[in-house]
Short mmCIF file of C-alpha atoms in Angstrom, two decimals:
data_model
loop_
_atom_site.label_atom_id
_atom_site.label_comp_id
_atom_site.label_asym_id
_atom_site.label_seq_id
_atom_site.Cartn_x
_atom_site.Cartn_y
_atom_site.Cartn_z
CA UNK A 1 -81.03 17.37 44.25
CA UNK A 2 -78.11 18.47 46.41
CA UNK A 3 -78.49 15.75 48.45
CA UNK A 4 -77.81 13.11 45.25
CA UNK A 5 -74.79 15.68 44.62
CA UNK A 6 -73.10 15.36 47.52
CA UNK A 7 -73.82 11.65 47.82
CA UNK A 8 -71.98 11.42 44.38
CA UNK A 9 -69.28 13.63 45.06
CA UNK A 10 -68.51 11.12 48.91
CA UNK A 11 -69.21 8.22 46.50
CA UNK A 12 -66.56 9.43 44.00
CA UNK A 13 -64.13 10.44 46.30
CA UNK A 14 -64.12 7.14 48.28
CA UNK A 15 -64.52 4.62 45.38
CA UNK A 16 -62.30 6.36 42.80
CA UNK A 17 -59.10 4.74 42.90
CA UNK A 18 -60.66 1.18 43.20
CA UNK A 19 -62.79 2.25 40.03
CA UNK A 20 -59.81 3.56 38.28
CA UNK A 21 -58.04 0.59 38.64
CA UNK A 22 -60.84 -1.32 37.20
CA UNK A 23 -61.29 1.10 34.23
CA UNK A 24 -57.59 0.58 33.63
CA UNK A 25 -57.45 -3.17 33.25
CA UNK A 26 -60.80 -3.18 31.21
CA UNK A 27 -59.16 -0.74 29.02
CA UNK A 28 -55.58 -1.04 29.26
CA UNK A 29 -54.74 2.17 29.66
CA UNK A 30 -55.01 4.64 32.50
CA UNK A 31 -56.57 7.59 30.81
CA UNK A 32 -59.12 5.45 29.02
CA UNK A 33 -59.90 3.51 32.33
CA UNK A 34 -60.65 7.63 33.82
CA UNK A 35 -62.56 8.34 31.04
CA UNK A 36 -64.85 4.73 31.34
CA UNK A 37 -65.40 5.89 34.96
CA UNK A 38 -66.52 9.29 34.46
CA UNK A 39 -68.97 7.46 31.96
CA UNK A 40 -70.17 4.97 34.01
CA UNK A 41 -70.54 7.64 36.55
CA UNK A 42 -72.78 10.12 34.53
CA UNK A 43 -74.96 7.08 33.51
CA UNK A 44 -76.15 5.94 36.58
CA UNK A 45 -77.15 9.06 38.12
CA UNK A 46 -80.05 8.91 36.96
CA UNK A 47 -80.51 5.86 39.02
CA UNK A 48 -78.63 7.11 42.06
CA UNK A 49 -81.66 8.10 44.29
CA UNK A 50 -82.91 4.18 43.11
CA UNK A 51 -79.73 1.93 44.28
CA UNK A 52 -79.31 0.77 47.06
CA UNK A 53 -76.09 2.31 48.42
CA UNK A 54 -74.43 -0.57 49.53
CA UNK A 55 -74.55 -1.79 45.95
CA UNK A 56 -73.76 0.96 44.16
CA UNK A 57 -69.88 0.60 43.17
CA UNK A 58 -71.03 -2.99 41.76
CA UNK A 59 -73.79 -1.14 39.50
CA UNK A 60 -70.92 1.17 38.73
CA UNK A 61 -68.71 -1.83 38.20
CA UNK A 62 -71.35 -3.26 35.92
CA UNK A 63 -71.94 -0.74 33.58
CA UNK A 64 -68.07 0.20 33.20
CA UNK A 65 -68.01 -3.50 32.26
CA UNK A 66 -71.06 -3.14 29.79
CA UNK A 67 -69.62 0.34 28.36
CA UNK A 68 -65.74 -1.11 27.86
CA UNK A 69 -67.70 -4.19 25.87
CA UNK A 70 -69.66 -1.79 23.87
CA UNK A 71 -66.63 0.19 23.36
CA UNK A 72 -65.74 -1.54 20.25
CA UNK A 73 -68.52 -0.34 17.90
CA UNK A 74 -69.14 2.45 20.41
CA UNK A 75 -65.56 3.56 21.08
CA UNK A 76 -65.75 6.06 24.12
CA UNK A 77 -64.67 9.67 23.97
CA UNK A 78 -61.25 9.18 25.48
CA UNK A 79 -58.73 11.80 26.16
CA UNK A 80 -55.80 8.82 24.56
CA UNK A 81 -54.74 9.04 21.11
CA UNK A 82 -53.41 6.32 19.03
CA UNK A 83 -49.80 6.17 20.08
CA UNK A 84 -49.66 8.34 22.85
CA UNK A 85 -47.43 7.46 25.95
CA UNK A 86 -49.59 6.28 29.07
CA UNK A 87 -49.03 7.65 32.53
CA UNK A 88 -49.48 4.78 33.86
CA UNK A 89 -46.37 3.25 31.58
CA UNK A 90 -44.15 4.98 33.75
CA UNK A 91 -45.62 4.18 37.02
CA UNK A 92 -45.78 0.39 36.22
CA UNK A 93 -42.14 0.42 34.44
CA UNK A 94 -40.51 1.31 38.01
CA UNK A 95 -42.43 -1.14 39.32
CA UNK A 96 -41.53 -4.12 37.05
CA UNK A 97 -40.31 -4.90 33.66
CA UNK A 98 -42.63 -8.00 33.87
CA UNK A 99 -45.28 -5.79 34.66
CA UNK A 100 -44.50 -3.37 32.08
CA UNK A 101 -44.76 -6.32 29.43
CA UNK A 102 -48.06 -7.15 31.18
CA UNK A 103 -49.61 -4.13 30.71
CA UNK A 104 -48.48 -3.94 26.89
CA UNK A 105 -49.87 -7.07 26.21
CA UNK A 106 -52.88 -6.19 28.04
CA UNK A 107 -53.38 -3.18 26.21
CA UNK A 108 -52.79 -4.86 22.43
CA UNK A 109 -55.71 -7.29 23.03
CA UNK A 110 -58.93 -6.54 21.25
CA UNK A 111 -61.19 -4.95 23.79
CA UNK A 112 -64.29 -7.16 24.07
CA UNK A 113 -61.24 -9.90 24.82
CA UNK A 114 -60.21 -8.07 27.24
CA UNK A 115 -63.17 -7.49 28.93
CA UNK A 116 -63.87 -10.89 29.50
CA UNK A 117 -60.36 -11.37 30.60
CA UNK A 118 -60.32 -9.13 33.31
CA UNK A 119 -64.01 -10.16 34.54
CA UNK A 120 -62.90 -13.82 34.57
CA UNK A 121 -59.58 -13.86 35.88
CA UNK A 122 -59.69 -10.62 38.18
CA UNK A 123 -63.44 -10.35 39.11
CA UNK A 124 -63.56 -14.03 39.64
CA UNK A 125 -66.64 -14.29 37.34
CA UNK A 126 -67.66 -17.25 35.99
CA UNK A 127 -68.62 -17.88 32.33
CA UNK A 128 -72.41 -17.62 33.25
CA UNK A 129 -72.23 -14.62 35.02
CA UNK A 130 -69.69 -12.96 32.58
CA UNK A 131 -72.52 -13.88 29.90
CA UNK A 132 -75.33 -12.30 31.97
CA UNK A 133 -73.63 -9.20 32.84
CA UNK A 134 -72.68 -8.35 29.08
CA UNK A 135 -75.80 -9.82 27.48
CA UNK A 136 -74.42 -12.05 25.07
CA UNK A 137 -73.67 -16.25 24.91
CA UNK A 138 -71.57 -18.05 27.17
CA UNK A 139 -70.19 -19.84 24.12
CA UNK A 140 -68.77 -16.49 22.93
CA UNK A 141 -67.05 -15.56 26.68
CA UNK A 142 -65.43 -18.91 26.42
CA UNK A 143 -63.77 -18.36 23.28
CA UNK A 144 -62.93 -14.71 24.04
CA UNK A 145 -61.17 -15.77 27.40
CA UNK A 146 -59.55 -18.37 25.53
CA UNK A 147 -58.02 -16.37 22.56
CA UNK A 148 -57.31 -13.81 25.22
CA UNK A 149 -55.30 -15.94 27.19
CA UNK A 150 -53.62 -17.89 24.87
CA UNK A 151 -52.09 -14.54 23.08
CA UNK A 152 -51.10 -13.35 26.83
CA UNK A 153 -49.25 -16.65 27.22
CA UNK A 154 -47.59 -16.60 23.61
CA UNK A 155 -46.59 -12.90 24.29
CA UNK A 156 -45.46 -13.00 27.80
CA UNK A 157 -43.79 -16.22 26.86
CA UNK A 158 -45.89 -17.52 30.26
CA UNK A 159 -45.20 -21.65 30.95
CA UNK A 160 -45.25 -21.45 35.14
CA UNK A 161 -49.36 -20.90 34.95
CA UNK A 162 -50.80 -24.07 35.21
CA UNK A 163 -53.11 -23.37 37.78
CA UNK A 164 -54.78 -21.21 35.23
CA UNK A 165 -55.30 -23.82 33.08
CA UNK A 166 -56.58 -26.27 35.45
CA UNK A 167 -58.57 -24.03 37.94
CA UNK A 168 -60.52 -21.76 35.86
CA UNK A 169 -63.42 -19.71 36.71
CA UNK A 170 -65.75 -21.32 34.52
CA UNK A 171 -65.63 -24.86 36.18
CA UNK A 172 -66.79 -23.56 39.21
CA UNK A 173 -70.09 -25.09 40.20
CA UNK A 174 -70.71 -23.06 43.44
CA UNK A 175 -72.25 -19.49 41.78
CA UNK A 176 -75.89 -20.11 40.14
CA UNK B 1 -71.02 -8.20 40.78
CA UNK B 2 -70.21 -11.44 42.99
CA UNK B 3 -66.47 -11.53 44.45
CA UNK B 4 -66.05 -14.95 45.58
CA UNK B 5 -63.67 -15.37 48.69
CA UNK B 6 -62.89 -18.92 47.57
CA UNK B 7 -61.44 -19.00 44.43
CA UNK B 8 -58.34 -20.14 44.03
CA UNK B 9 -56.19 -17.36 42.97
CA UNK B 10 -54.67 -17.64 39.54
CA UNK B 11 -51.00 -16.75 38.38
CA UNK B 12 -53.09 -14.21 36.11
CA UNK B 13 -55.09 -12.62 38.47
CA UNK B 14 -52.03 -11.77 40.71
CA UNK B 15 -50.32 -10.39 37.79
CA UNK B 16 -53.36 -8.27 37.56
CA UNK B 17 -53.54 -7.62 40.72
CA UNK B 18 -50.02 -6.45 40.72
CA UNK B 19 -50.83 -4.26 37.40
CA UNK B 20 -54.24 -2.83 39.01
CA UNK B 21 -51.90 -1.42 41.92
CA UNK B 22 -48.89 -0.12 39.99
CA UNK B 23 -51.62 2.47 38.67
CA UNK B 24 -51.74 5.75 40.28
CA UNK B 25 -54.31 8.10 38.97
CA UNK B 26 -58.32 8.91 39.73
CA UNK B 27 -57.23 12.20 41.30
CA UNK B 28 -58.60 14.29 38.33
CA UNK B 29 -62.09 12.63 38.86
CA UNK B 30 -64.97 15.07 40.80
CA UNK B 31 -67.99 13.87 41.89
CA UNK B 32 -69.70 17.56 42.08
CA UNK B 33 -68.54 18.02 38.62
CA UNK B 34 -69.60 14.52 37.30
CA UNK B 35 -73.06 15.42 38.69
CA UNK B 36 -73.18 18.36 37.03
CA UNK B 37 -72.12 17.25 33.74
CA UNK B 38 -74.53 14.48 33.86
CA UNK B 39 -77.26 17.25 34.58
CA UNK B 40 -76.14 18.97 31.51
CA UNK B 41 -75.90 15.65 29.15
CA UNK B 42 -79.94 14.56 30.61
CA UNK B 43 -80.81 17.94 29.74
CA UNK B 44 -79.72 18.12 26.32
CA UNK B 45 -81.29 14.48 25.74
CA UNK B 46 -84.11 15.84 26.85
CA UNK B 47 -84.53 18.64 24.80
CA UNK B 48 -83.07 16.51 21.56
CA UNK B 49 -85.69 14.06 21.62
CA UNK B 50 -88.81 16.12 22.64
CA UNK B 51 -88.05 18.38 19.75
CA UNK B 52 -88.11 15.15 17.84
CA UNK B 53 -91.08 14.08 19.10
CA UNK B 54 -92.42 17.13 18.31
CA UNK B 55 -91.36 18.20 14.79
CA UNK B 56 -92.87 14.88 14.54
CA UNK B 57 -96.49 15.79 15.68
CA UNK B 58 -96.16 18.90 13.89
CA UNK B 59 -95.80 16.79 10.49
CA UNK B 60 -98.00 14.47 11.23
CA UNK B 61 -100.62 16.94 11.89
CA UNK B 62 -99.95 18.95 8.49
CA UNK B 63 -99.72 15.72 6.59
CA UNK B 64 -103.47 14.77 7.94
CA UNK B 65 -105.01 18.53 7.29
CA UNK B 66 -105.31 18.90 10.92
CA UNK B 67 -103.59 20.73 13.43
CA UNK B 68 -102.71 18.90 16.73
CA UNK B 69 -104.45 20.57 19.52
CA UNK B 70 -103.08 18.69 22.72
CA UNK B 71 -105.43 21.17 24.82
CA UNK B 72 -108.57 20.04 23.06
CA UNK B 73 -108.30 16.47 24.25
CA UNK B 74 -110.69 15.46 27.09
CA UNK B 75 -108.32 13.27 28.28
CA UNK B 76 -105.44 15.48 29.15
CA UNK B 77 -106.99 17.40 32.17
CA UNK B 78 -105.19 18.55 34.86
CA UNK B 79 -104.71 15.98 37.52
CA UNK B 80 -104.49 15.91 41.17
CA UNK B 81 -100.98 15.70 40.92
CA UNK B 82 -100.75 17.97 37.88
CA UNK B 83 -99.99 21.84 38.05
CA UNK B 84 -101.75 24.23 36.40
CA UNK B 85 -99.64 26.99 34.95
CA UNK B 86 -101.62 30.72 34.59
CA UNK B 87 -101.39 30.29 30.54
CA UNK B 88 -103.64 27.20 30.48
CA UNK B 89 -100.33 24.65 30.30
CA UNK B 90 -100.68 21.59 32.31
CA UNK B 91 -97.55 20.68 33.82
CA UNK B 92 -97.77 16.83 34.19
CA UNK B 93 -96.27 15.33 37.06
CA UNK B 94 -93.14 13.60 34.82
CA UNK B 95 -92.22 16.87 34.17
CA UNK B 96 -92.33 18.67 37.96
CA UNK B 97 -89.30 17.66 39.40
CA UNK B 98 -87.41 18.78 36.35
CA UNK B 99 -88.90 22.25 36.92
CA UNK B 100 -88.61 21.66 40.52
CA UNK B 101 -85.16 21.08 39.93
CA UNK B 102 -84.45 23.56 37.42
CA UNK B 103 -83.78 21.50 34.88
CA UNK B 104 -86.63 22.69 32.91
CA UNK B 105 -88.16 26.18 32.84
CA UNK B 106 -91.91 26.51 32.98
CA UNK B 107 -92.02 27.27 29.45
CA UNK B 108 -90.12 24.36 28.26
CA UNK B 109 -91.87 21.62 30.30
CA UNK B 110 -95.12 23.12 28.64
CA UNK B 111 -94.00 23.03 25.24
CA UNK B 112 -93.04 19.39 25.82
CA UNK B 113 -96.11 18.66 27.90
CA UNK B 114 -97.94 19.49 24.34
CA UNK B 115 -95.63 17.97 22.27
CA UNK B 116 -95.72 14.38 24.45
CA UNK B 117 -100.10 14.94 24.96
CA UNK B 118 -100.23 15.83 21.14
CA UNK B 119 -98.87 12.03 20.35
CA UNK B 120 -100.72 10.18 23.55
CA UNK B 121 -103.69 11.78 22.19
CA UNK B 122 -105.66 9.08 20.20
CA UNK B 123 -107.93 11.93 18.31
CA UNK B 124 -106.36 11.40 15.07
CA UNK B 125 -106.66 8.32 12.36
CA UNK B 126 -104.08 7.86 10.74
CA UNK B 127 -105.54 6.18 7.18
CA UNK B 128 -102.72 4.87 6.03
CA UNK B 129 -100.97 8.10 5.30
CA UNK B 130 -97.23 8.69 6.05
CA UNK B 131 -96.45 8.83 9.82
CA UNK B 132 -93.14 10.80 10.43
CA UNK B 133 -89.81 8.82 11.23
CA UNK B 134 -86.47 10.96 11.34
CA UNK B 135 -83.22 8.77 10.34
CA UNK B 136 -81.82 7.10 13.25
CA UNK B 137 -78.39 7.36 12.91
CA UNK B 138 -77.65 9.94 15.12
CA UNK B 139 -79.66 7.95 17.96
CA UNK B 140 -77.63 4.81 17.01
CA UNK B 141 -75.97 4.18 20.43
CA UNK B 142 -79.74 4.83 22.13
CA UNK B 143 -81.36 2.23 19.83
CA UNK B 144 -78.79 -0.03 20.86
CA UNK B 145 -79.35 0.66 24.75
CA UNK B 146 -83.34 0.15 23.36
CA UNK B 147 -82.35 -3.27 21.77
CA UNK B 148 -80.70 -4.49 25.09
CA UNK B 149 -82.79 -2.75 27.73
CA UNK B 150 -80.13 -1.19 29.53
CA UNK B 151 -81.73 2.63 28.03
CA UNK B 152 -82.32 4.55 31.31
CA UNK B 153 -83.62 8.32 30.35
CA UNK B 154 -83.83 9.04 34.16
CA UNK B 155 -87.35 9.86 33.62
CA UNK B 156 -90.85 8.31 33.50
CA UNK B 157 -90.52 8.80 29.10
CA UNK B 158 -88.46 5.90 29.19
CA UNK B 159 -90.70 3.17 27.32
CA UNK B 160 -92.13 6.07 25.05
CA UNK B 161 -88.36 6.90 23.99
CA UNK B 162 -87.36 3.57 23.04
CA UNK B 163 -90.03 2.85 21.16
CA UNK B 164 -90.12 6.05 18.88
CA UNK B 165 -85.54 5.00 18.58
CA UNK B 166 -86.97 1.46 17.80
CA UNK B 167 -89.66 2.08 15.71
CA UNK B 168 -86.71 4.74 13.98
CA UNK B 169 -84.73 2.16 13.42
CA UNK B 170 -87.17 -0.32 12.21
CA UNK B 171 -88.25 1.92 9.74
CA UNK B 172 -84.47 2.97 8.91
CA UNK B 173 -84.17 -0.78 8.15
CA UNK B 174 -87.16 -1.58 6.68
CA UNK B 175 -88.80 1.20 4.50
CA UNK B 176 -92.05 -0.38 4.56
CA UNK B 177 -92.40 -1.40 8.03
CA UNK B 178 -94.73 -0.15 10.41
CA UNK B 179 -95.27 2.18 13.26
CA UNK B 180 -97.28 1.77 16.86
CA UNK B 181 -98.61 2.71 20.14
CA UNK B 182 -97.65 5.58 21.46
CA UNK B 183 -95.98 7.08 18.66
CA UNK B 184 -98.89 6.19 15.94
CA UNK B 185 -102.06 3.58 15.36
CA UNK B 186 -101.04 0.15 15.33
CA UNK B 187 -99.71 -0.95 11.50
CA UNK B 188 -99.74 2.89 10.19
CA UNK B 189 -97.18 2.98 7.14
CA UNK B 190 -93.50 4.20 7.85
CA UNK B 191 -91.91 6.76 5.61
CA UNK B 192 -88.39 7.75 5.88
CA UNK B 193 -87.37 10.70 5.67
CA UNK B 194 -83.66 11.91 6.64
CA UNK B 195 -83.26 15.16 8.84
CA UNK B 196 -82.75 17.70 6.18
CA UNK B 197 -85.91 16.39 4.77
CA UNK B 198 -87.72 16.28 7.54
CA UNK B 199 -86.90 19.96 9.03
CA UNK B 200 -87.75 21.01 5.38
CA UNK B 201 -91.14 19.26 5.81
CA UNK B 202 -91.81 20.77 9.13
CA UNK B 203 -90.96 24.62 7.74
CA UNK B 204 -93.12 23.86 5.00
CA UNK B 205 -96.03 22.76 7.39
CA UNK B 206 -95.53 25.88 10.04
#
């Protein structure tokens, strides 16, 4: 038993930024992304003597994913309030104003949007595997990536992304 | 979760990128105390659905004239890799590592060990009389885990805890749908009943 602690608390302490950072883009905000961490976290230690740890930040990874798509009819117990100002607002506002407006319009989309978003375009998933991983149709990640990114571009007033357009994930052929 | 080194990067996912770095924060996160708390959360899950379980048996024993007597079964005996406890309790080997561990006292993991033998027991018929199913609303986001097969209870009662949050909901949706193996005979009738009802059936059954 103290063994599985202390493995969690090395696990935790090396992955956590990399996790947070995930959790913030699945979420859109920094407090929420903590908060979908420390859930995914508590979930799979049950499993933890089971994974295989080499693999265990991308079961973490998974169930953050399947949690922050749940989130919508399950909406996790998150320390943000409606309107409250984000930490990370200030961080990213002295890094950019474009990245400022990023994060905003990140953080209006509907969650489940969202989601797929940041799987497709950030995790490099494709539409099969984005399917798999959150148990539902590939027809509905398609549309949700597409509404997604179309209210990005109208908000962000984006017209230099073609490559977006033309390369996306889901005409890859080269992952099963 | 597959990273492929090949993809073309997108205009997107360097914005992202650029986002995903921008964030400070993770600091406040503990793995000793995430540990801990998930200790805490299995053991109240624990305790939440064994008393479900049981208040169950307990009903369904009243409701058939008969008392559930886990202990008289022939088929609960203790094991090779069971423990006997000096009261006569048969600590099954689900439940030794949570004693082990401290998770459960003696005492508990026997009153559960009952509870659980009470409804693996196939010593009662169940003639189409009312078999005992609590609302499931407060088990919602289980069922759902259930539905998908993501539920992981951390323990071996895994398949015997969806099915009593399935069959909970079933019978939440249907009111004349019917209950199964483990928690009941194959096809027995499902009541509803919502909690208040159903602790008021179990203190009228003590």
């Amino acid at each position: 038993m103290a063994s599985t602690e202390d493995a969690v608390a090395s696990f935790v302490a090396a992955h956590r930024r990399g996790l947070v950072r995930f959790g913030f883009l699945l979420t859109g905000d920094r407090a929420a992304g903590e908060d979908l961490v420390q859930e995914a976290l508590i979930r799979c230690l049950p499993a933890w003597g089971r994974l295989d740890p080499q693999g265990v930040e991308a079961y973490v990874r998974k169930v953050m994913a399947r949690l922050a798509w749940k989130a919508r009819r399950h909406p996790l117990n998150t320390r943000s309030a409606p309107g409250h100002a984000d930490p990370a607002a200030a961080d990213i506002a002295e890094a950019s104003a474009e990245l400022a407006d990023l994060r905003q319009a990140l953080a209006r989309l509907p969650s489940r949007q969202r989601v797929v978003l940041v799987l497709r375009y950030w995790q490099d998933l494709n539409d099969a595997e984005i399917a798999k991983l959150l148990g539902c149709r590939q027809g509905t990640v398609k549309s949700r990536a597409s509404r997604a990114y179309a209210q990005l571009r109208q908000e962000l007033d984006w017209t230099d992304d073609v490559a977006i357009v033309d390369n996306p994930p889901a005409a890859r052929e080269d992952v099963p | 979760m597959s990273q492929p080194a090949d993809h073309k990067p997108t205009v997107l996912r360097e914005r992202l990128d650029q986002l995903a770095d921008s964030v400070s924060g993770g600091d406040s996160l503990d793995g000793t105390q995430l540990y801990r708390q998930g200790v805490r959360r299995r053991r109240r899950r624990i305790a939440a659905t064994t008393a479900l379980i049981a208040v169950a048996v307990v009903i369904a024993g009243a409701v058939l004239g008969s008392a559930v007597r886990p202990e008289a079964s022939p088929e609960i005996g203790p094991g090779p890799a069971s423990t006997t406890e000096p009261d006569g309790c048969v600590i099954p080997t689900r439940f030794e590592s949570d004693v082990e561990s401290g998770l459960l006292t003696e005492e508990k993991a026997c009153e559960y060990a009952r509870a659980m033998d009470g409804l693996a027991t196939p010593e009662h018929s169940f003639p189409g009389g009312p078999s005992i199913v609590v609302e499931g609303q407060v088990h919602e986001d289980t069922v759902a885990e259930c539905r998908a097969g993501t539920y992981d209870s951390g323990d071996s009662f895994a398949d015997l805890y969806c099915n009593a949050f399935l069959k909970i909901a079933a019978g939440a949706l249907d009111p004349t749908g019917t209950c199964g193996p483990p928690i009941c005979p194959e096809g027995t009738p499902v009541w509803i009943y919502d909690e208040a009802q159903l602790h008021d059936l179990a203190d009228g059954h003590r």
